């Protein structure tokens, strides 16, 4: 069965500092990987996704993520964090299969940004 | 209106009440999903509908009853809920997930449900 681990429950960074959120997945075949962001009181918004090809994926709001098969990781990065980036971040994995392909989510990492 | 909308945004109900959550997608998608988001737990998939047909029921108790009258609308009917059912219920939709690479799911803002 697929699973996603986000080791960090809560991270605090200073505004302008770089950010890396960790995500590890467990899945036998090639995974399809996603990062979503959830602001307070809101639904989930897709930041970026990896299906195939270039392992460095660019997303919205200046985020990027790198797929590393050898490490079963898909870490999210941003070179300079803005206060508006404070939110909950979810990594998710899906697999190719028959019919619908549900997403399996990690527990999320809450990002706080301080001045 | 664009994207995925959910109503109501907040709902408080007693354990003996019957209520319904509504989701509408304006994206022309073929699949719709209900997820439950509880504190300190990962998002849990509840139901999946593809072209109005239920394709997945993730061992959800019968006190939750989904309905999908067409590809644009999805309901979650609630009755005799328990306090532990209090959570954020998220609806999502996607274009055409069947048999190919999974398509992106677009989420609504959720309904915050409190069961007293």
mmCIF file with all atom_site columns, C-alpha atoms in Angstrom:
data_model
loop_
_atom_site.group_PDB
_atom_site.id
_atom_site.type_symbol
_atom_site.label_atom_id
_atom_site.label_alt_id
_atom_site.label_comp_id
_atom_site.label_asym_id
_atom_site.label_entity_id
_atom_site.label_seq_id
_atom_site.pdbx_PDB_ins_code
_atom_site.Cartn_x
_atom_site.Cartn_y
_atom_site.Cartn_z
_atom_site.occupancy
_atom_site.B_iso_or_equiv
_atom_site.pdbx_formal_charge
_atom_site.auth_seq_id
_atom_site.auth_comp_id
_atom_site.auth_asym_id
_atom_site.auth_atom_id
_atom_site.pdbx_PDB_model_num
ATOM 1   C CA . UNK A 1 1   ? 0.000   0.000  0.000   1.00 0.00 ? 1   UNK A CA 1
ATOM 2   C CA . UNK A 1 2   ? 1.113   3.498  -0.686  1.00 0.00 ? 2   UNK A CA 1
ATOM 3   C CA . UNK A 1 3   ? 2.054   5.806  2.146   1.00 0.00 ? 3   UNK A CA 1
ATOM 4   C CA . UNK A 1 4   ? 3.444   9.288  2.572   1.00 0.00 ? 4   UNK A CA 1
ATOM 5   C CA . UNK A 1 5   ? 5.549   10.535 5.454   1.00 0.00 ? 5   UNK A CA 1
ATOM 6   C CA . UNK A 1 6   ? 6.109   14.148 6.275   1.00 0.00 ? 6   UNK A CA 1
ATOM 7   C CA . UNK A 1 7   ? 8.584   13.988 9.142   1.00 0.00 ? 7   UNK A CA 1
ATOM 8   C CA . UNK A 1 8   ? 8.186   17.588 10.278  1.00 0.00 ? 8   UNK A CA 1
ATOM 9   C CA . UNK A 1 9   ? 4.907   18.485 11.937  1.00 0.00 ? 9   UNK A CA 1
ATOM 10  C CA . UNK A 1 10  ? 5.756   22.156 12.372  1.00 0.00 ? 10  UNK A CA 1
ATOM 11  C CA . UNK A 1 11  ? 8.532   24.333 10.960  1.00 0.00 ? 11  UNK A CA 1
ATOM 12  C CA . UNK A 1 12  ? 9.287   27.969 11.716  1.00 0.00 ? 12  UNK A CA 1
ATOM 13  C CA . UNK A 1 13  ? 11.417  30.046 9.392   1.00 0.00 ? 13  UNK A CA 1
ATOM 14  C CA . UNK A 1 14  ? 12.304  33.702 9.185   1.00 0.00 ? 14  UNK A CA 1
ATOM 15  C CA . UNK A 1 15  ? 10.938  35.777 6.360   1.00 0.00 ? 15  UNK A CA 1
ATOM 16  C CA . UNK A 1 16  ? 13.451  35.798 3.516   1.00 0.00 ? 16  UNK A CA 1
ATOM 17  C CA . UNK A 1 17  ? 15.078  32.562 4.599   1.00 0.00 ? 17  UNK A CA 1
ATOM 18  C CA . UNK A 1 18  ? 15.104  29.450 2.465   1.00 0.00 ? 18  UNK A CA 1
ATOM 19  C CA . UNK A 1 19  ? 12.691  26.597 3.070   1.00 0.00 ? 19  UNK A CA 1
ATOM 20  C CA . UNK A 1 20  ? 12.719  22.868 2.553   1.00 0.00 ? 20  UNK A CA 1
ATOM 21  C CA . UNK A 1 21  ? 9.792   20.643 3.509   1.00 0.00 ? 21  UNK A CA 1
ATOM 22  C CA . UNK A 1 22  ? 10.441  16.933 3.497   1.00 0.00 ? 22  UNK A CA 1
ATOM 23  C CA . UNK A 1 23  ? 8.295   14.238 1.981   1.00 0.00 ? 23  UNK A CA 1
ATOM 24  C CA . UNK A 1 24  ? 9.027   10.529 1.709   1.00 0.00 ? 24  UNK A CA 1
ATOM 25  C CA . UNK A 1 25  ? 6.786   8.069  -0.019  1.00 0.00 ? 25  UNK A CA 1
ATOM 26  C CA . UNK A 1 26  ? 6.416   4.337  -0.113  1.00 0.00 ? 26  UNK A CA 1
ATOM 27  C CA . UNK A 1 27  ? 5.264   2.849  -3.366  1.00 0.00 ? 27  UNK A CA 1
ATOM 28  C CA . UNK A 1 28  ? 6.568   0.035  -5.546  1.00 0.00 ? 28  UNK A CA 1
ATOM 29  C CA . UNK A 1 29  ? 6.160   1.540  -8.984  1.00 0.00 ? 29  UNK A CA 1
ATOM 30  C CA . UNK A 1 30  ? 6.647   5.038  -10.349 1.00 0.00 ? 30  UNK A CA 1
ATOM 31  C CA . UNK A 1 31  ? 4.626   7.347  -8.161  1.00 0.00 ? 31  UNK A CA 1
ATOM 32  C CA . UNK A 1 32  ? 2.719   10.416 -9.133  1.00 0.00 ? 32  UNK A CA 1
ATOM 33  C CA . UNK A 1 33  ? 3.550   13.078 -6.564  1.00 0.00 ? 33  UNK A CA 1
ATOM 34  C CA . UNK A 1 34  ? 1.837   16.273 -5.521  1.00 0.00 ? 34  UNK A CA 1
ATOM 35  C CA . UNK A 1 35  ? 2.309   19.140 -3.123  1.00 0.00 ? 35  UNK A CA 1
ATOM 36  C CA . UNK A 1 36  ? -0.751  21.031 -1.916  1.00 0.00 ? 36  UNK A CA 1
ATOM 37  C CA . UNK A 1 37  ? -1.020  24.057 0.362   1.00 0.00 ? 37  UNK A CA 1
ATOM 38  C CA . UNK A 1 38  ? -3.885  24.844 2.713   1.00 0.00 ? 38  UNK A CA 1
ATOM 39  C CA . UNK A 1 39  ? -4.338  28.286 4.201   1.00 0.00 ? 39  UNK A CA 1
ATOM 40  C CA . UNK A 1 40  ? -6.459  28.607 7.350   1.00 0.00 ? 40  UNK A CA 1
ATOM 41  C CA . UNK A 1 41  ? -10.132 28.081 6.608   1.00 0.00 ? 41  UNK A CA 1
ATOM 42  C CA . UNK A 1 42  ? -9.455  27.199 3.007   1.00 0.00 ? 42  UNK A CA 1
ATOM 43  C CA . UNK A 1 43  ? -9.360  24.119 0.843   1.00 0.00 ? 43  UNK A CA 1
ATOM 44  C CA . UNK A 1 44  ? -6.236  22.656 -0.686  1.00 0.00 ? 44  UNK A CA 1
ATOM 45  C CA . UNK A 1 45  ? -4.490  24.398 -3.558  1.00 0.00 ? 45  UNK A CA 1
ATOM 46  C CA . UNK A 1 46  ? -2.124  22.542 -5.869  1.00 0.00 ? 46  UNK A CA 1
ATOM 47  C CA . UNK A 1 47  ? 1.425   23.897 -5.764  1.00 0.00 ? 47  UNK A CA 1
ATOM 48  C CA . UNK A 1 48  ? 3.057   21.460 -8.165  1.00 0.00 ? 48  UNK A CA 1
ATOM 49  C CA . UNK A 1 49  ? 3.041   17.877 -9.344  1.00 0.00 ? 49  UNK A CA 1
ATOM 50  C CA . UNK A 1 50  ? 5.446   15.296 -10.747 1.00 0.00 ? 50  UNK A CA 1
ATOM 51  C CA . UNK A 1 51  ? 4.332   12.672 -13.214 1.00 0.00 ? 51  UNK A CA 1
ATOM 52  C CA . UNK A 1 52  ? 7.442   11.988 -15.317 1.00 0.00 ? 52  UNK A CA 1
ATOM 53  C CA . UNK A 1 53  ? 10.351  13.678 -17.055 1.00 0.00 ? 53  UNK A CA 1
ATOM 54  C CA . UNK A 1 54  ? 12.516  16.307 -15.431 1.00 0.00 ? 54  UNK A CA 1
ATOM 55  C CA . UNK A 1 55  ? 12.865  15.468 -11.756 1.00 0.00 ? 55  UNK A CA 1
ATOM 56  C CA . UNK A 1 56  ? 12.970  19.140 -10.745 1.00 0.00 ? 56  UNK A CA 1
ATOM 57  C CA . UNK A 1 57  ? 9.481   20.526 -10.930 1.00 0.00 ? 57  UNK A CA 1
ATOM 58  C CA . UNK A 1 58  ? 8.540   24.187 -10.810 1.00 0.00 ? 58  UNK A CA 1
ATOM 59  C CA . UNK A 1 59  ? 5.298   25.240 -9.221  1.00 0.00 ? 59  UNK A CA 1
ATOM 60  C CA . UNK A 1 60  ? 3.320   28.313 -8.359  1.00 0.00 ? 60  UNK A CA 1
ATOM 61  C CA . UNK A 1 61  ? 4.329   30.966 -5.827  1.00 0.00 ? 61  UNK A CA 1
ATOM 62  C CA . UNK A 1 62  ? 8.041   30.329 -6.416  1.00 0.00 ? 62  UNK A CA 1
ATOM 63  C CA . UNK A 1 63  ? 8.021   26.752 -5.094  1.00 0.00 ? 63  UNK A CA 1
ATOM 64  C CA . UNK A 1 64  ? 9.902   23.847 -6.587  1.00 0.00 ? 64  UNK A CA 1
ATOM 65  C CA . UNK A 1 65  ? 10.285  20.190 -5.703  1.00 0.00 ? 65  UNK A CA 1
ATOM 66  C CA . UNK A 1 66  ? 12.761  17.525 -6.642  1.00 0.00 ? 66  UNK A CA 1
ATOM 67  C CA . UNK A 1 67  ? 11.913  13.883 -7.157  1.00 0.00 ? 67  UNK A CA 1
ATOM 68  C CA . UNK A 1 68  ? 14.692  11.563 -5.966  1.00 0.00 ? 68  UNK A CA 1
ATOM 69  C CA . UNK A 1 69  ? 13.868  7.943  -6.677  1.00 0.00 ? 69  UNK A CA 1
ATOM 70  C CA . UNK A 1 70  ? 16.899  6.637  -4.803  1.00 0.00 ? 70  UNK A CA 1
ATOM 71  C CA . UNK A 1 71  ? 15.733  8.358  -1.634  1.00 0.00 ? 71  UNK A CA 1
ATOM 72  C CA . UNK A 1 72  ? 11.986  7.934  -2.225  1.00 0.00 ? 72  UNK A CA 1
ATOM 73  C CA . UNK A 1 73  ? 11.678  11.645 -1.596  1.00 0.00 ? 73  UNK A CA 1
ATOM 74  C CA . UNK A 1 74  ? 9.888   14.619 -3.074  1.00 0.00 ? 74  UNK A CA 1
ATOM 75  C CA . UNK A 1 75  ? 11.009  17.599 -1.014  1.00 0.00 ? 75  UNK A CA 1
ATOM 76  C CA . UNK A 1 76  ? 9.502   21.027 -1.482  1.00 0.00 ? 76  UNK A CA 1
ATOM 77  C CA . UNK A 1 77  ? 11.761  24.061 -1.588  1.00 0.00 ? 77  UNK A CA 1
ATOM 78  C CA . UNK A 1 78  ? 11.557  27.805 -1.809  1.00 0.00 ? 78  UNK A CA 1
ATOM 79  C CA . UNK A 1 79  ? 14.627  30.077 -1.865  1.00 0.00 ? 79  UNK A CA 1
ATOM 80  C CA . UNK A 1 80  ? 13.055  32.977 0.016   1.00 0.00 ? 80  UNK A CA 1
ATOM 81  C CA . UNK A 1 81  ? 9.973   32.623 2.160   1.00 0.00 ? 81  UNK A CA 1
ATOM 82  C CA . UNK A 1 82  ? 7.325   35.334 2.395   1.00 0.00 ? 82  UNK A CA 1
ATOM 83  C CA . UNK A 1 83  ? 5.002   35.860 5.346   1.00 0.00 ? 83  UNK A CA 1
ATOM 84  C CA . UNK A 1 84  ? 2.076   34.873 3.144   1.00 0.00 ? 84  UNK A CA 1
ATOM 85  C CA . UNK A 1 85  ? 3.572   31.386 2.787   1.00 0.00 ? 85  UNK A CA 1
ATOM 86  C CA . UNK A 1 86  ? 2.497   30.537 6.337   1.00 0.00 ? 86  UNK A CA 1
ATOM 87  C CA . UNK A 1 87  ? 0.083   27.626 5.875   1.00 0.00 ? 87  UNK A CA 1
ATOM 88  C CA . UNK A 1 88  ? -0.194  23.851 6.050   1.00 0.00 ? 88  UNK A CA 1
ATOM 89  C CA . UNK A 1 89  ? 1.585   21.898 3.340   1.00 0.00 ? 89  UNK A CA 1
ATOM 90  C CA . UNK A 1 90  ? 0.572   18.427 2.233   1.00 0.00 ? 90  UNK A CA 1
ATOM 91  C CA . UNK A 1 91  ? 2.481   15.946 0.148   1.00 0.00 ? 91  UNK A CA 1
ATOM 92  C CA . UNK A 1 92  ? 0.410   13.325 -1.685  1.00 0.00 ? 92  UNK A CA 1
ATOM 93  C CA . UNK A 1 93  ? 1.002   10.288 -3.865  1.00 0.00 ? 93  UNK A CA 1
ATOM 94  C CA . UNK A 1 94  ? -1.180  8.567  -6.414  1.00 0.00 ? 94  UNK A CA 1
ATOM 95  C CA . UNK A 1 95  ? -0.667  5.521  -8.538  1.00 0.00 ? 95  UNK A CA 1
ATOM 96  C CA . UNK A 1 96  ? -1.716  4.577  -12.012 1.00 0.00 ? 96  UNK A CA 1
ATOM 97  C CA . UNK A 1 97  ? -4.473  2.064  -11.814 1.00 0.00 ? 97  UNK A CA 1
ATOM 98  C CA . UNK A 1 98  ? -7.857  1.141  -13.118 1.00 0.00 ? 98  UNK A CA 1
ATOM 99  C CA . UNK A 1 99  ? -10.650 3.570  -12.510 1.00 0.00 ? 99  UNK A CA 1
ATOM 100 C CA . UNK A 1 100 ? -10.208 6.490  -10.188 1.00 0.00 ? 100 UNK A CA 1
ATOM 101 C CA . UNK A 1 101 ? -6.904  7.035  -8.518  1.00 0.00 ? 101 UNK A CA 1
ATOM 102 C CA . UNK A 1 102 ? -7.309  8.366  -5.016  1.00 0.00 ? 102 UNK A CA 1
ATOM 103 C CA . UNK A 1 103 ? -4.630  10.495 -3.466  1.00 0.00 ? 103 UNK A CA 1
ATOM 104 C CA . UNK A 1 104 ? -2.869  9.340  -0.327  1.00 0.00 ? 104 UNK A CA 1
ATOM 105 C CA . UNK A 1 105 ? -1.853  12.303 1.774   1.00 0.00 ? 105 UNK A CA 1
ATOM 106 C CA . UNK A 1 106 ? 0.793   12.836 4.390   1.00 0.00 ? 106 UNK A CA 1
ATOM 107 C CA . UNK A 1 107 ? -0.187  14.348 7.740   1.00 0.00 ? 107 UNK A CA 1
ATOM 108 C CA . UNK A 1 108 ? 1.020   17.765 6.690   1.00 0.00 ? 108 UNK A CA 1
ATOM 109 C CA . UNK A 1 109 ? 3.656   20.232 7.802   1.00 0.00 ? 109 UNK A CA 1
ATOM 110 C CA . UNK A 1 110 ? 2.582   23.503 9.327   1.00 0.00 ? 110 UNK A CA 1
ATOM 111 C CA . UNK A 1 111 ? 4.804   26.397 8.310   1.00 0.00 ? 111 UNK A CA 1
ATOM 112 C CA . UNK A 1 112 ? 5.112   29.482 10.477  1.00 0.00 ? 112 UNK A CA 1
ATOM 113 C CA . UNK A 1 113 ? 6.953   32.547 9.212   1.00 0.00 ? 113 UNK A CA 1
ATOM 114 C CA . UNK A 1 114 ? 8.453   35.059 11.602  1.00 0.00 ? 114 UNK A CA 1
ATOM 115 C CA . UNK A 1 115 ? 9.765   38.532 10.911  1.00 0.00 ? 115 UNK A CA 1
ATOM 116 C CA . UNK B 2 1   ? -18.709 31.223 -10.098 1.00 0.00 ? 1   UNK B CA 1
ATOM 117 C CA . UNK B 2 2   ? -15.575 29.216 -10.742 1.00 0.00 ? 2   UNK B CA 1
ATOM 118 C CA . UNK B 2 3   ? -13.792 26.218 -9.283  1.00 0.00 ? 3   UNK B CA 1
ATOM 119 C CA . UNK B 2 4   ? -15.289 24.023 -6.598  1.00 0.00 ? 4   UNK B CA 1
ATOM 120 C CA . UNK B 2 5   ? -17.793 25.473 -4.147  1.00 0.00 ? 5   UNK B CA 1
ATOM 121 C CA . UNK B 2 6   ? -19.134 23.962 -0.943  1.00 0.00 ? 6   UNK B CA 1
ATOM 122 C CA . UNK B 2 7   ? -22.090 24.907 1.216   1.00 0.00 ? 7   UNK B CA 1
ATOM 123 C CA . UNK B 2 8   ? -22.527 25.481 4.016   1.00 0.00 ? 8   UNK B CA 1
ATOM 124 C CA . UNK B 2 9   ? -19.071 26.577 5.100   1.00 0.00 ? 9   UNK B CA 1
ATOM 125 C CA . UNK B 2 10  ? -19.891 25.881 8.753   1.00 0.00 ? 10  UNK B CA 1
ATOM 126 C CA . UNK B 2 11  ? -22.445 23.513 10.254  1.00 0.00 ? 11  UNK B CA 1
ATOM 127 C CA . UNK B 2 12  ? -23.296 22.672 13.835  1.00 0.00 ? 12  UNK B CA 1
ATOM 128 C CA . UNK B 2 13  ? -25.663 19.783 14.374  1.00 0.00 ? 13  UNK B CA 1
ATOM 129 C CA . UNK B 2 14  ? -26.903 17.541 17.116  1.00 0.00 ? 14  UNK B CA 1
ATOM 130 C CA . UNK B 2 15  ? -26.488 13.790 17.016  1.00 0.00 ? 15  UNK B CA 1
ATOM 131 C CA . UNK B 2 16  ? -30.144 13.265 16.100  1.00 0.00 ? 16  UNK B CA 1
ATOM 132 C CA . UNK B 2 17  ? -30.242 15.792 13.274  1.00 0.00 ? 17  UNK B CA 1
ATOM 133 C CA . UNK B 2 18  ? -30.225 15.151 9.552   1.00 0.00 ? 18  UNK B CA 1
ATOM 134 C CA . UNK B 2 19  ? -28.319 17.541 7.370   1.00 0.00 ? 19  UNK B CA 1
ATOM 135 C CA . UNK B 2 20  ? -26.682 17.608 3.942   1.00 0.00 ? 20  UNK B CA 1
ATOM 136 C CA . UNK B 2 21  ? -23.455 19.034 2.601   1.00 0.00 ? 21  UNK B CA 1
ATOM 137 C CA . UNK B 2 22  ? -23.401 20.279 -0.962  1.00 0.00 ? 22  UNK B CA 1
ATOM 138 C CA . UNK B 2 23  ? -20.551 20.479 -3.436  1.00 0.00 ? 23  UNK B CA 1
ATOM 139 C CA . UNK B 2 24  ? -20.649 21.952 -6.913  1.00 0.00 ? 24  UNK B CA 1
ATOM 140 C CA . UNK B 2 25  ? -17.858 22.027 -9.467  1.00 0.00 ? 25  UNK B CA 1
ATOM 141 C CA . UNK B 2 26  ? -17.767 24.479 -12.353 1.00 0.00 ? 26  UNK B CA 1
ATOM 142 C CA . UNK B 2 27  ? -14.769 22.925 -14.102 1.00 0.00 ? 27  UNK B CA 1
ATOM 143 C CA . UNK B 2 28  ? -16.460 20.409 -16.398 1.00 0.00 ? 28  UNK B CA 1
ATOM 144 C CA . UNK B 2 29  ? -14.847 17.511 -14.554 1.00 0.00 ? 29  UNK B CA 1
ATOM 145 C CA . UNK B 2 30  ? -16.058 13.925 -14.556 1.00 0.00 ? 30  UNK B CA 1
ATOM 146 C CA . UNK B 2 31  ? -15.033 12.764 -11.103 1.00 0.00 ? 31  UNK B CA 1
ATOM 147 C CA . UNK B 2 32  ? -15.868 14.059 -7.641  1.00 0.00 ? 32  UNK B CA 1
ATOM 148 C CA . UNK B 2 33  ? -14.567 13.109 -4.222  1.00 0.00 ? 33  UNK B CA 1
ATOM 149 C CA . UNK B 2 34  ? -15.395 13.525 -0.540  1.00 0.00 ? 34  UNK B CA 1
ATOM 150 C CA . UNK B 2 35  ? -12.528 13.719 1.952   1.00 0.00 ? 35  UNK B CA 1
ATOM 151 C CA . UNK B 2 36  ? -12.565 14.022 5.730   1.00 0.00 ? 36  UNK B CA 1
ATOM 152 C CA . UNK B 2 37  ? -9.905  16.120 7.440   1.00 0.00 ? 37  UNK B CA 1
ATOM 153 C CA . UNK B 2 38  ? -9.627  15.646 11.189  1.00 0.00 ? 38  UNK B CA 1
ATOM 154 C CA . UNK B 2 39  ? -7.152  17.238 13.533  1.00 0.00 ? 39  UNK B CA 1
ATOM 155 C CA . UNK B 2 40  ? -3.843  15.401 13.672  1.00 0.00 ? 40  UNK B CA 1
ATOM 156 C CA . UNK B 2 41  ? -4.876  12.836 11.038  1.00 0.00 ? 41  UNK B CA 1
ATOM 157 C CA . UNK B 2 42  ? -4.152  12.693 7.329   1.00 0.00 ? 42  UNK B CA 1
ATOM 158 C CA . UNK B 2 43  ? -6.874  13.521 4.886   1.00 0.00 ? 43  UNK B CA 1
ATOM 159 C CA . UNK B 2 44  ? -9.071  10.482 4.504   1.00 0.00 ? 44  UNK B CA 1
ATOM 160 C CA . UNK B 2 45  ? -10.774 9.655  1.247   1.00 0.00 ? 45  UNK B CA 1
ATOM 161 C CA . UNK B 2 46  ? -14.431 8.805  1.834   1.00 0.00 ? 46  UNK B CA 1
ATOM 162 C CA . UNK B 2 47  ? -16.138 8.430  -1.530  1.00 0.00 ? 47  UNK B CA 1
ATOM 163 C CA . UNK B 2 48  ? -15.335 8.718  -5.223  1.00 0.00 ? 48  UNK B CA 1
ATOM 164 C CA . UNK B 2 49  ? -17.806 9.243  -8.053  1.00 0.00 ? 49  UNK B CA 1
ATOM 165 C CA . UNK B 2 50  ? -16.868 8.934  -11.689 1.00 0.00 ? 50  UNK B CA 1
ATOM 166 C CA . UNK B 2 51  ? -19.478 9.931  -14.259 1.00 0.00 ? 51  UNK B CA 1
ATOM 167 C CA . UNK B 2 52  ? -22.094 9.910  -11.472 1.00 0.00 ? 52  UNK B CA 1
ATOM 168 C CA . UNK B 2 53  ? -21.286 6.327  -10.487 1.00 0.00 ? 53  UNK B CA 1
ATOM 169 C CA . UNK B 2 54  ? -19.773 5.557  -7.119  1.00 0.00 ? 54  UNK B CA 1
ATOM 170 C CA . UNK B 2 55  ? -16.447 3.846  -7.685  1.00 0.00 ? 55  UNK B CA 1
ATOM 171 C CA . UNK B 2 56  ? -15.057 3.868  -4.187  1.00 0.00 ? 56  UNK B CA 1
ATOM 172 C CA . UNK B 2 57  ? -16.454 3.701  -0.688  1.00 0.00 ? 57  UNK B CA 1
ATOM 173 C CA . UNK B 2 58  ? -13.586 3.736  1.731   1.00 0.00 ? 58  UNK B CA 1
ATOM 174 C CA . UNK B 2 59  ? -15.280 1.790  4.542   1.00 0.00 ? 59  UNK B CA 1
ATOM 175 C CA . UNK B 2 60  ? -17.318 4.804  5.549   1.00 0.00 ? 60  UNK B CA 1
ATOM 176 C CA . UNK B 2 61  ? -20.060 4.301  8.166   1.00 0.00 ? 61  UNK B CA 1
ATOM 177 C CA . UNK B 2 62  ? -23.597 4.253  6.814   1.00 0.00 ? 62  UNK B CA 1
ATOM 178 C CA . UNK B 2 63  ? -24.482 7.416  8.725   1.00 0.00 ? 63  UNK B CA 1
ATOM 179 C CA . UNK B 2 64  ? -22.719 9.150  5.809   1.00 0.00 ? 64  UNK B CA 1
ATOM 180 C CA . UNK B 2 65  ? -24.665 8.785  2.577   1.00 0.00 ? 65  UNK B CA 1
ATOM 181 C CA . UNK B 2 66  ? -23.362 10.326 -0.651  1.00 0.00 ? 66  UNK B CA 1
ATOM 182 C CA . UNK B 2 67  ? -25.429 11.315 -3.645  1.00 0.00 ? 67  UNK B CA 1
ATOM 183 C CA . UNK B 2 68  ? -24.237 12.397 -7.075  1.00 0.00 ? 68  UNK B CA 1
ATOM 184 C CA . UNK B 2 69  ? -27.182 13.436 -9.277  1.00 0.00 ? 69  UNK B CA 1
ATOM 185 C CA . UNK B 2 70  ? -24.911 14.668 -12.076 1.00 0.00 ? 70  UNK B CA 1
ATOM 186 C CA . UNK B 2 71  ? -21.230 15.246 -12.776 1.00 0.00 ? 71  UNK B CA 1
ATOM 187 C CA . UNK B 2 72  ? -21.351 18.761 -11.372 1.00 0.00 ? 72  UNK B CA 1
ATOM 188 C CA . UNK B 2 73  ? -23.035 18.148 -8.031  1.00 0.00 ? 73  UNK B CA 1
ATOM 189 C CA . UNK B 2 74  ? -22.178 15.995 -5.069  1.00 0.00 ? 74  UNK B CA 1
ATOM 190 C CA . UNK B 2 75  ? -23.990 15.738 -1.757  1.00 0.00 ? 75  UNK B CA 1
ATOM 191 C CA . UNK B 2 76  ? -23.130 14.156 1.552   1.00 0.00 ? 76  UNK B CA 1
ATOM 192 C CA . UNK B 2 77  ? -26.201 13.349 3.625   1.00 0.00 ? 77  UNK B CA 1
ATOM 193 C CA . UNK B 2 78  ? -25.605 13.120 7.336   1.00 0.00 ? 78  UNK B CA 1
ATOM 194 C CA . UNK B 2 79  ? -27.742 11.446 9.998   1.00 0.00 ? 79  UNK B CA 1
ATOM 195 C CA . UNK B 2 80  ? -27.232 10.329 13.587  1.00 0.00 ? 80  UNK B CA 1
ATOM 196 C CA . UNK B 2 81  ? -23.640 11.470 13.599  1.00 0.00 ? 81  UNK B CA 1
ATOM 197 C CA . UNK B 2 82  ? -21.246 11.124 16.510  1.00 0.00 ? 82  UNK B CA 1
ATOM 198 C CA . UNK B 2 83  ? -19.077 13.832 18.066  1.00 0.00 ? 83  UNK B CA 1
ATOM 199 C CA . UNK B 2 84  ? -15.996 12.150 16.564  1.00 0.00 ? 84  UNK B CA 1
ATOM 200 C CA . UNK B 2 85  ? -17.416 12.930 13.132  1.00 0.00 ? 85  UNK B CA 1
ATOM 201 C CA . UNK B 2 86  ? -16.627 16.588 13.732  1.00 0.00 ? 86  UNK B CA 1
ATOM 202 C CA . UNK B 2 87  ? -14.124 17.549 11.054  1.00 0.00 ? 87  UNK B CA 1
ATOM 203 C CA . UNK B 2 88  ? -13.544 19.554 7.901   1.00 0.00 ? 88  UNK B CA 1
ATOM 204 C CA . UNK B 2 89  ? -15.217 17.849 4.962   1.00 0.00 ? 89  UNK B CA 1
ATOM 205 C CA . UNK B 2 90  ? -13.562 18.607 1.668   1.00 0.00 ? 90  UNK B CA 1
ATOM 206 C CA . UNK B 2 91  ? -14.927 18.056 -1.788  1.00 0.00 ? 91  UNK B CA 1
ATOM 207 C CA . UNK B 2 92  ? -12.690 17.724 -4.832  1.00 0.00 ? 92  UNK B CA 1
ATOM 208 C CA . UNK B 2 93  ? -13.078 17.126 -8.547  1.00 0.00 ? 93  UNK B CA 1
ATOM 209 C CA . UNK B 2 94  ? -10.850 15.967 -11.369 1.00 0.00 ? 94  UNK B CA 1
ATOM 210 C CA . UNK B 2 95  ? -11.116 15.647 -15.122 1.00 0.00 ? 95  UNK B CA 1
ATOM 211 C CA . UNK B 2 96  ? -10.700 12.049 -16.166 1.00 0.00 ? 96  UNK B CA 1
ATOM 212 C CA . UNK B 2 97  ? -8.805  9.821  -13.797 1.00 0.00 ? 97  UNK B CA 1
ATOM 213 C CA . UNK B 2 98  ? -9.750  6.453  -15.260 1.00 0.00 ? 98  UNK B CA 1
ATOM 214 C CA . UNK B 2 99  ? -6.960  4.262  -16.537 1.00 0.00 ? 99  UNK B CA 1
ATOM 215 C CA . UNK B 2 100 ? -4.371  6.950  -17.161 1.00 0.00 ? 100 UNK B CA 1
ATOM 216 C CA . UNK B 2 101 ? -2.060  9.121  -15.166 1.00 0.00 ? 101 UNK B CA 1
ATOM 217 C CA . UNK B 2 102 ? -4.061  10.593 -12.306 1.00 0.00 ? 102 UNK B CA 1
ATOM 218 C CA . UNK B 2 103 ? -5.405  14.016 -13.055 1.00 0.00 ? 103 UNK B CA 1
ATOM 219 C CA . UNK B 2 104 ? -5.068  16.905 -10.679 1.00 0.00 ? 104 UNK B CA 1
ATOM 220 C CA . UNK B 2 105 ? -7.743  17.156 -8.039  1.00 0.00 ? 105 UNK B CA 1
ATOM 221 C CA . UNK B 2 106 ? -9.167  20.585 -7.336  1.00 0.00 ? 106 UNK B CA 1
ATOM 222 C CA . UNK B 2 107 ? -10.524 21.163 -3.863  1.00 0.00 ? 107 UNK B CA 1
ATOM 223 C CA . UNK B 2 108 ? -13.320 23.232 -2.459  1.00 0.00 ? 108 UNK B CA 1
ATOM 224 C CA . UNK B 2 109 ? -12.948 25.317 0.719   1.00 0.00 ? 109 UNK B CA 1
ATOM 225 C CA . UNK B 2 110 ? -14.598 22.674 2.870   1.00 0.00 ? 110 UNK B CA 1
ATOM 226 C CA . UNK B 2 111 ? -17.440 22.514 5.348   1.00 0.00 ? 111 UNK B CA 1
ATOM 227 C CA . UNK B 2 112 ? -16.444 22.741 9.002   1.00 0.00 ? 112 UNK B CA 1
ATOM 228 C CA . UNK B 2 113 ? -18.798 20.320 10.776  1.00 0.00 ? 113 UNK B CA 1
ATOM 229 C CA . UNK B 2 114 ? -19.299 20.252 14.525  1.00 0.00 ? 114 UNK B CA 1
ATOM 230 C CA . UNK B 2 115 ? -21.424 17.494 16.042  1.00 0.00 ? 115 UNK B CA 1
ATOM 231 C CA . UNK B 2 116 ? -22.690 18.199 19.546  1.00 0.00 ? 116 UNK B CA 1
#
